[in-house]
Coordinates of C-alpha atoms in Angstrom, one line a residue:
L5 CA 20.6 14.3 39.0
T6 CA 23.8 12.4 38.5
A7 CA 21.9 9.1 38.5
H8 CA 19.6 10.6 35.9
M9 CA 22.6 11.6 33.8
Q10 CA 23.9 8.1 33.9
T11 CA 20.6 6.6 32.7
V12 CA 20.5 9.1 29.8
G13 CA 23.9 7.9 28.8
K14 CA 22.6 4.3 28.6
L15 CA 19.5 5.2 26.6
M16 CA 19.7 4.4 22.9
K17 CA 18.9 7.1 20.5
V18 CA 15.9 6.6 18.3
F19 CA 14.7 8.7 15.3
V20 CA 11.0 8.7 14.4
T21 CA 10.3 10.2 11.0
R22 CA 6.7 11.4 11.7
R23 CA 4.0 11.7 14.3
I24 CA 2.8 8.1 14.7
P25 CA -0.3 6.9 16.6
Q26 CA -0.2 7.4 20.4
E27 CA -0.2 3.6 20.9
G28 CA 3.3 3.5 19.4
M29 CA 4.7 6.6 21.2
K30 CA 3.6 5.3 24.6
I31 CA 5.7 2.1 24.1
L32 CA 8.7 4.1 23.0
S33 CA 8.6 6.5 25.9
A34 CA 8.0 3.7 28.5
G35 CA 10.6 1.3 29.7
G36 CA 13.7 3.6 29.8
V37 CA 15.1 1.9 26.7
C38 CA 15.3 4.8 24.2
E39 CA 15.6 8.5 23.9
V40 CA 13.2 9.5 21.2
S41 CA 13.9 12.2 18.6
L42 CA 10.7 12.9 16.7
W43 CA 10.0 14.7 13.4
D44 CA 7.0 16.3 15.0
S45 CA 4.8 16.8 11.9
D46 CA 2.1 15.0 10.0
E47 CA 4.0 15.9 6.8
P48 CA 7.0 13.8 5.6
V49 CA 10.4 14.7 6.9
P50 CA 12.5 16.6 4.3
R51 CA 15.5 14.7 3.1
A52 CA 18.0 17.0 4.7
D53 CA 16.3 16.7 8.1
L54 CA 16.1 12.9 7.7
L55 CA 19.9 12.8 7.1
K56 CA 20.4 15.0 10.1
G57 CA 17.9 13.2 12.4
V58 CA 19.4 9.7 11.9
Q59 CA 22.9 10.7 12.9
G60 CA 24.2 8.4 15.6
A61 CA 20.8 6.7 16.0
H62 CA 20.6 3.1 17.2
G63 CA 17.0 2.8 15.9
L64 CA 15.0 4.3 13.1
L65 CA 11.2 4.2 12.9
C66 CA 10.1 5.2 9.4
L67 CA 7.1 5.3 7.0
L68 CA 6.7 4.2 3.4
S69 CA 7.3 7.7 2.3
D70 CA 10.9 7.7 3.6
R71 CA 13.4 6.3 1.1
I72 CA 16.0 4.5 3.3
D73 CA 19.0 4.0 1.1
A74 CA 22.8 3.9 1.4
E75 CA 22.9 7.6 1.9
V76 CA 20.6 7.5 5.0
L77 CA 22.4 4.4 6.4
G78 CA 25.8 6.2 5.9
A79 CA 24.4 9.3 7.7
A80 CA 23.2 7.2 10.6
G81 CA 26.6 5.7 11.1
P82 CA 27.6 2.4 12.8
N83 CA 25.2 2.6 15.8
L84 CA 22.2 1.8 13.7
K85 CA 21.0 -1.7 14.5
V86 CA 17.3 -1.7 13.7
I87 CA 14.9 -0.1 11.3
S88 CA 11.1 -0.4 12.0
T89 CA 8.7 0.6 9.2
L90 CA 5.0 1.4 9.8
S91 CA 4.0 -0.6 6.8
A92 CA 3.6 -4.0 5.3
G93 CA 5.4 -3.1 2.2
F94 CA 9.2 -2.6 2.2
D95 CA 10.0 -1.4 -1.3
H96 CA 11.2 1.9 0.2
L97 CA 14.0 0.1 2.0
A98 CA 17.3 -0.7 0.3
L99 CA 17.4 -4.2 1.7
D100 CA 20.8 -5.2 0.1
E101 CA 22.5 -2.2 1.8
I102 CA 20.7 -2.9 5.1
K103 CA 21.7 -6.5 5.0
K104 CA 25.3 -5.6 4.3
R105 CA 25.4 -3.6 7.5
G106 CA 23.7 -6.4 9.5
I107 CA 20.7 -4.1 10.5
R108 CA 17.5 -5.8 11.5
V109 CA 14.2 -4.8 10.0
G110 CA 10.7 -4.8 11.5
Y111 CA 7.5 -4.3 9.6
T112 CA 3.7 -4.5 10.1
P113 CA 2.1 -7.2 7.9
D114 CA -1.1 -9.1 8.9
V115 CA -2.5 -6.4 11.2
L116 CA -3.5 -4.3 8.2
T117 CA -4.7 -7.2 5.9
D118 CA -8.4 -6.9 6.8
A119 CA -8.6 -3.1 6.6
T120 CA -6.8 -3.0 3.3
A121 CA -8.9 -5.8 1.8
E122 CA -12.1 -4.0 2.9
L123 CA -11.0 -0.8 1.3
T124 CA -10.0 -2.6 -1.9
V125 CA -13.5 -4.1 -2.1
A126 CA -15.1 -0.7 -1.4
L127 CA -12.9 0.9 -4.2
L128 CA -13.8 -1.9 -6.6
L129 CA -17.6 -1.5 -6.0
A130 CA -17.3 2.3 -6.1
T131 CA -15.5 2.2 -9.4
A132 CA -17.6 -0.6 -11.0
R133 CA -20.9 1.0 -9.9
R134 CA -19.8 4.6 -10.6
L135 CA -20.4 5.9 -7.1
P136 CA -18.3 9.1 -7.4
E137 CA -20.0 10.0 -10.7
G138 CA -23.4 9.4 -9.1
L139 CA -22.6 11.6 -6.1
E140 CA -21.4 14.4 -8.4
E141 CA -24.7 14.2 -10.5
V142 CA -26.8 14.6 -7.4
K143 CA -24.8 17.7 -6.3
N144 CA -24.6 19.4 -9.7
G145 CA -28.2 19.0 -10.9
G146 CA -27.5 16.2 -13.4
W147 CA -30.1 14.0 -11.7
S148 CA -33.4 14.6 -13.5
S149 CA -35.3 11.4 -13.1
W150 CA -35.0 7.6 -12.8
K151 CA -33.6 6.5 -16.2
P152 CA -33.2 2.9 -17.4
L153 CA -29.8 3.4 -19.0
W154 CA -28.2 6.1 -16.8
L155 CA -25.1 5.4 -14.7
C156 CA -25.1 1.7 -15.5
G157 CA -22.0 -0.1 -14.3
Y158 CA -20.8 -3.7 -13.9
G159 CA -21.7 -6.2 -11.2
L160 CA -19.8 -9.0 -9.5
S161 CA -22.5 -11.6 -9.8
G162 CA -21.6 -14.3 -12.3
S163 CA -18.3 -12.5 -13.0
T164 CA -14.7 -13.7 -13.4
V165 CA -12.3 -12.0 -11.0
G166 CA -8.5 -12.0 -11.5
V167 CA -6.1 -11.3 -8.6
I168 CA -2.5 -10.5 -9.4
G169 CA -0.5 -11.5 -6.4
L170 CA -2.5 -13.8 -4.1
G171 CA -0.6 -13.0 -0.9
R172 CA -2.0 -12.2 2.5
I173 CA -4.0 -9.2 1.2
G174 CA -4.8 -10.8 -2.2
V175 CA -6.5 -13.8 -0.6
A176 CA -8.3 -11.6 1.9
I177 CA -9.8 -9.6 -1.0
A178 CA -10.8 -12.8 -2.8
R179 CA -12.5 -14.2 0.3
R180 CA -14.6 -11.0 0.6
L181 CA -15.5 -11.0 -3.1
M182 CA -16.6 -14.6 -3.4
P183 CA -20.0 -14.1 -1.5
F184 CA -21.0 -11.6 -4.2
G185 CA -21.6 -14.5 -6.5
V186 CA -18.3 -14.5 -8.3
N187 CA -18.2 -17.4 -10.8
R188 CA -14.4 -17.9 -11.2
L189 CA -11.5 -16.6 -9.3
L190 CA -8.2 -16.6 -11.3
Y191 CA -4.9 -15.6 -9.9
S192 CA -1.4 -15.2 -11.2
G193 CA 2.0 -14.7 -9.6
R194 CA 5.3 -16.5 -9.1
T195 CA 3.9 -19.7 -7.5
A196 CA 0.6 -21.5 -7.1
K197 CA -0.7 -21.2 -3.5
A198 CA -2.1 -24.1 -1.5
Y199 CA -4.5 -21.7 0.3
A200 CA -6.0 -20.6 -3.0
A201 CA -8.3 -23.7 -2.6
E202 CA -10.4 -21.9 0.0
V203 CA -11.5 -19.4 -2.7
N204 CA -11.5 -22.0 -5.5
G205 CA -8.6 -20.0 -7.0
E206 CA -7.3 -21.1 -10.4
F207 CA -3.6 -20.4 -11.0
V208 CA -3.3 -19.2 -14.6
P209 CA -0.7 -17.4 -16.7
L210 CA -1.0 -13.6 -16.6
D211 CA -2.3 -13.5 -20.2
T212 CA -5.1 -15.8 -19.4
L213 CA -6.1 -13.8 -16.4
L214 CA -6.1 -10.6 -18.4
S215 CA -8.2 -11.9 -21.3
E216 CA -10.8 -13.7 -19.2
S217 CA -11.3 -11.4 -16.1
D218 CA -14.1 -8.9 -15.7
F219 CA -12.4 -7.4 -12.7
I220 CA -8.6 -7.3 -12.2
V221 CA -7.3 -6.6 -8.7
V222 CA -3.6 -5.9 -8.3
S223 CA -2.3 -6.8 -4.8
C224 CA 1.3 -7.8 -5.5
S225 CA 4.4 -6.3 -3.9
L226 CA 6.5 -3.8 -5.8
T227 CA 9.7 -5.5 -7.1
P228 CA 11.9 -5.0 -10.2
E229 CA 9.7 -7.7 -11.9
T230 CA 6.4 -5.9 -11.1
Q231 CA 7.5 -2.3 -11.8
E232 CA 5.3 -1.0 -14.6
L233 CA 3.8 -4.5 -15.0
C234 CA 0.5 -2.8 -15.9
D235 CA 1.4 -1.1 -19.2
K236 CA 0.0 -0.7 -22.7
A237 CA 0.5 -4.4 -23.6
F238 CA -1.2 -5.4 -20.3
F239 CA -4.2 -3.2 -20.8
S240 CA -4.6 -4.2 -24.4
K241 CA -5.2 -7.8 -23.3
M242 CA -8.0 -6.8 -21.0
K243 CA -11.7 -6.9 -22.0
N244 CA -13.1 -3.4 -22.8
T245 CA -15.8 -4.0 -20.2
A246 CA -13.2 -4.9 -17.5
V247 CA -12.6 -2.9 -14.3
F248 CA -9.0 -2.5 -13.0
V249 CA -8.2 -1.9 -9.3
N250 CA -4.8 -1.3 -7.7
S251 CA -4.3 -1.1 -4.0
S252 CA -0.6 -2.3 -3.9
R253 CA 1.9 0.3 -5.0
G254 CA 1.6 3.0 -7.7
A255 CA 4.8 2.1 -9.5
V256 CA 3.3 -1.3 -10.6
V257 CA 1.2 0.8 -13.1
N258 CA 2.4 2.9 -16.1
Q259 CA 0.0 5.7 -15.5
E260 CA 0.4 7.2 -19.0
D261 CA -0.6 3.8 -20.5
L262 CA -3.5 3.5 -18.0
Y263 CA -4.7 7.0 -19.0
E264 CA -4.7 6.0 -22.7
A265 CA -6.5 2.7 -22.0
L266 CA -9.3 4.5 -20.0
N267 CA -9.6 7.4 -22.4
N268 CA -9.9 5.3 -25.6
G269 CA -12.3 2.7 -24.1
Q270 CA -9.7 -0.1 -24.1
I271 CA -10.9 -0.8 -20.5
A272 CA -14.1 0.3 -18.7
A273 CA -12.8 1.9 -15.5
A274 CA -10.0 2.0 -12.9
G275 CA -9.9 2.4 -9.2
L276 CA -6.5 3.3 -7.6
D277 CA -5.6 3.7 -3.9
V278 CA -2.0 4.1 -4.9
T279 CA -0.3 6.4 -7.4
T280 CA 3.1 7.6 -8.5
P281 CA 3.9 10.1 -7.1
E282 CA 1.9 10.3 -4.0
P283 CA 0.1 12.7 -3.7
L284 CA -0.9 12.7 -7.4
P285 CA -0.6 16.3 -8.8
I286 CA -4.1 17.8 -9.0
N287 CA -3.6 18.6 -12.7
H288 CA -2.8 14.9 -13.5
P289 CA -4.6 13.7 -16.7
L290 CA -6.1 10.7 -14.8
L291 CA -8.0 13.1 -12.6
T292 CA -9.9 14.5 -15.6
L293 CA -11.5 11.1 -16.4
K294 CA -14.9 10.1 -15.1
N295 CA -14.0 6.4 -15.2
C296 CA -11.0 6.7 -12.9
V297 CA -11.5 6.7 -9.2
V298 CA -8.4 7.8 -7.2
L299 CA -8.1 7.5 -3.4
P300 CA -5.3 9.0 -1.3
H301 CA -3.6 5.7 -0.2
I302 CA -6.0 4.9 2.7
G303 CA -6.0 1.1 2.5
S304 CA -5.1 0.5 6.1
A305 CA -6.8 3.7 7.4
T306 CA -9.1 2.5 10.2
H307 CA -8.7 3.9 13.7
S308 CA -8.0 0.5 15.2
T309 CA -5.7 -0.7 12.5
R310 CA -3.5 2.4 12.6
G311 CA -3.3 2.1 16.4
I312 CA -2.2 -1.5 16.2
M313 CA 0.3 -0.7 13.5
G314 CA 1.7 2.0 15.7
A315 CA 2.1 -0.3 18.6
L316 CA 3.6 -3.1 16.5
S317 CA 6.2 -0.8 14.9
A318 CA 7.3 0.4 18.3
Q319 CA 7.5 -3.1 19.7
N320 CA 9.6 -4.2 16.7
L321 CA 11.9 -1.2 17.3
V322 CA 12.3 -1.9 21.0
A323 CA 13.0 -5.6 20.5
G324 CA 15.6 -4.7 17.8
L325 CA 17.3 -2.3 20.3
Q326 CA 17.4 -4.9 23.0
G327 CA 18.4 -7.8 20.8
T328 CA 15.3 -9.8 21.4
D329 CA 12.7 -11.4 19.2
M330 CA 10.6 -9.0 17.2
P331 CA 6.8 -9.6 16.8
N332 CA 7.3 -9.1 13.1
E333 CA 10.8 -9.3 11.7
L334 CA 11.5 -9.2 8.0
T335 CA 13.7 -12.1 6.9
F336 CA 15.8 -11.2 3.8

């Protein structure tokens, strides 16, 4: 018993803000490195419980729904040496505050690229070809016969696709869209990318992308520069036959402006895997529109991807606690 007490004294306290895939929990409970305190729910940890849970923690494993700011870091106290997030995005982390305190950060890019790119293509096709509308018509008796002009949408063959943010996920989306017979692939962002050559990507100013694209896919990260990038002015430069798709972060879009653009025919349709807030209230105006397809942020949601993300987030955390190299450390 005394020996057991001594090891417990050496264990480092870890707070996990949600139930995560078993693959991750197994790694945390093995190896006698950490003592896990878990918010044992599938729902987000309330702010007060987060502030209480992190007290004295050496490590924090969080999700993109947890805002990790100065208040949380202060509540955690000086023991905190590593934050591991179960996500590729890190806009929920106050990096300046984290850096000030010398805390290391782990994240899970790359492993969710393929799943997120697949879902984005599925969303683009579902939106452009009006799948949810079609399903609804079948169920509500609106389907009377084959009709030449009914439920016509837009196809990728011969089209121009514009990708805003040709990063890991952006280029993975482009790679999957090209075999559909896309004619031109335009992209905009901070810098031209050498790897854009593999999808014949043309680096163009945003205004050019907006006015020439038939499909616009947003896959940039959320930063002060991209916050509400897609606003009234943005949508007014798009073709009125264009389809807009966002699988990055909800706050990149001004949703009131998107509603107006969709409602008054300024653009043809929109597919969103991300909104602000999440979940979107069920009485939100966007949900009244036939030409808006909204998914509940399921970009990376395949069984295998979530399992790998869970394991990677745990490995990052343990490495941070032990002061060794993380599989995926964020440099900032």
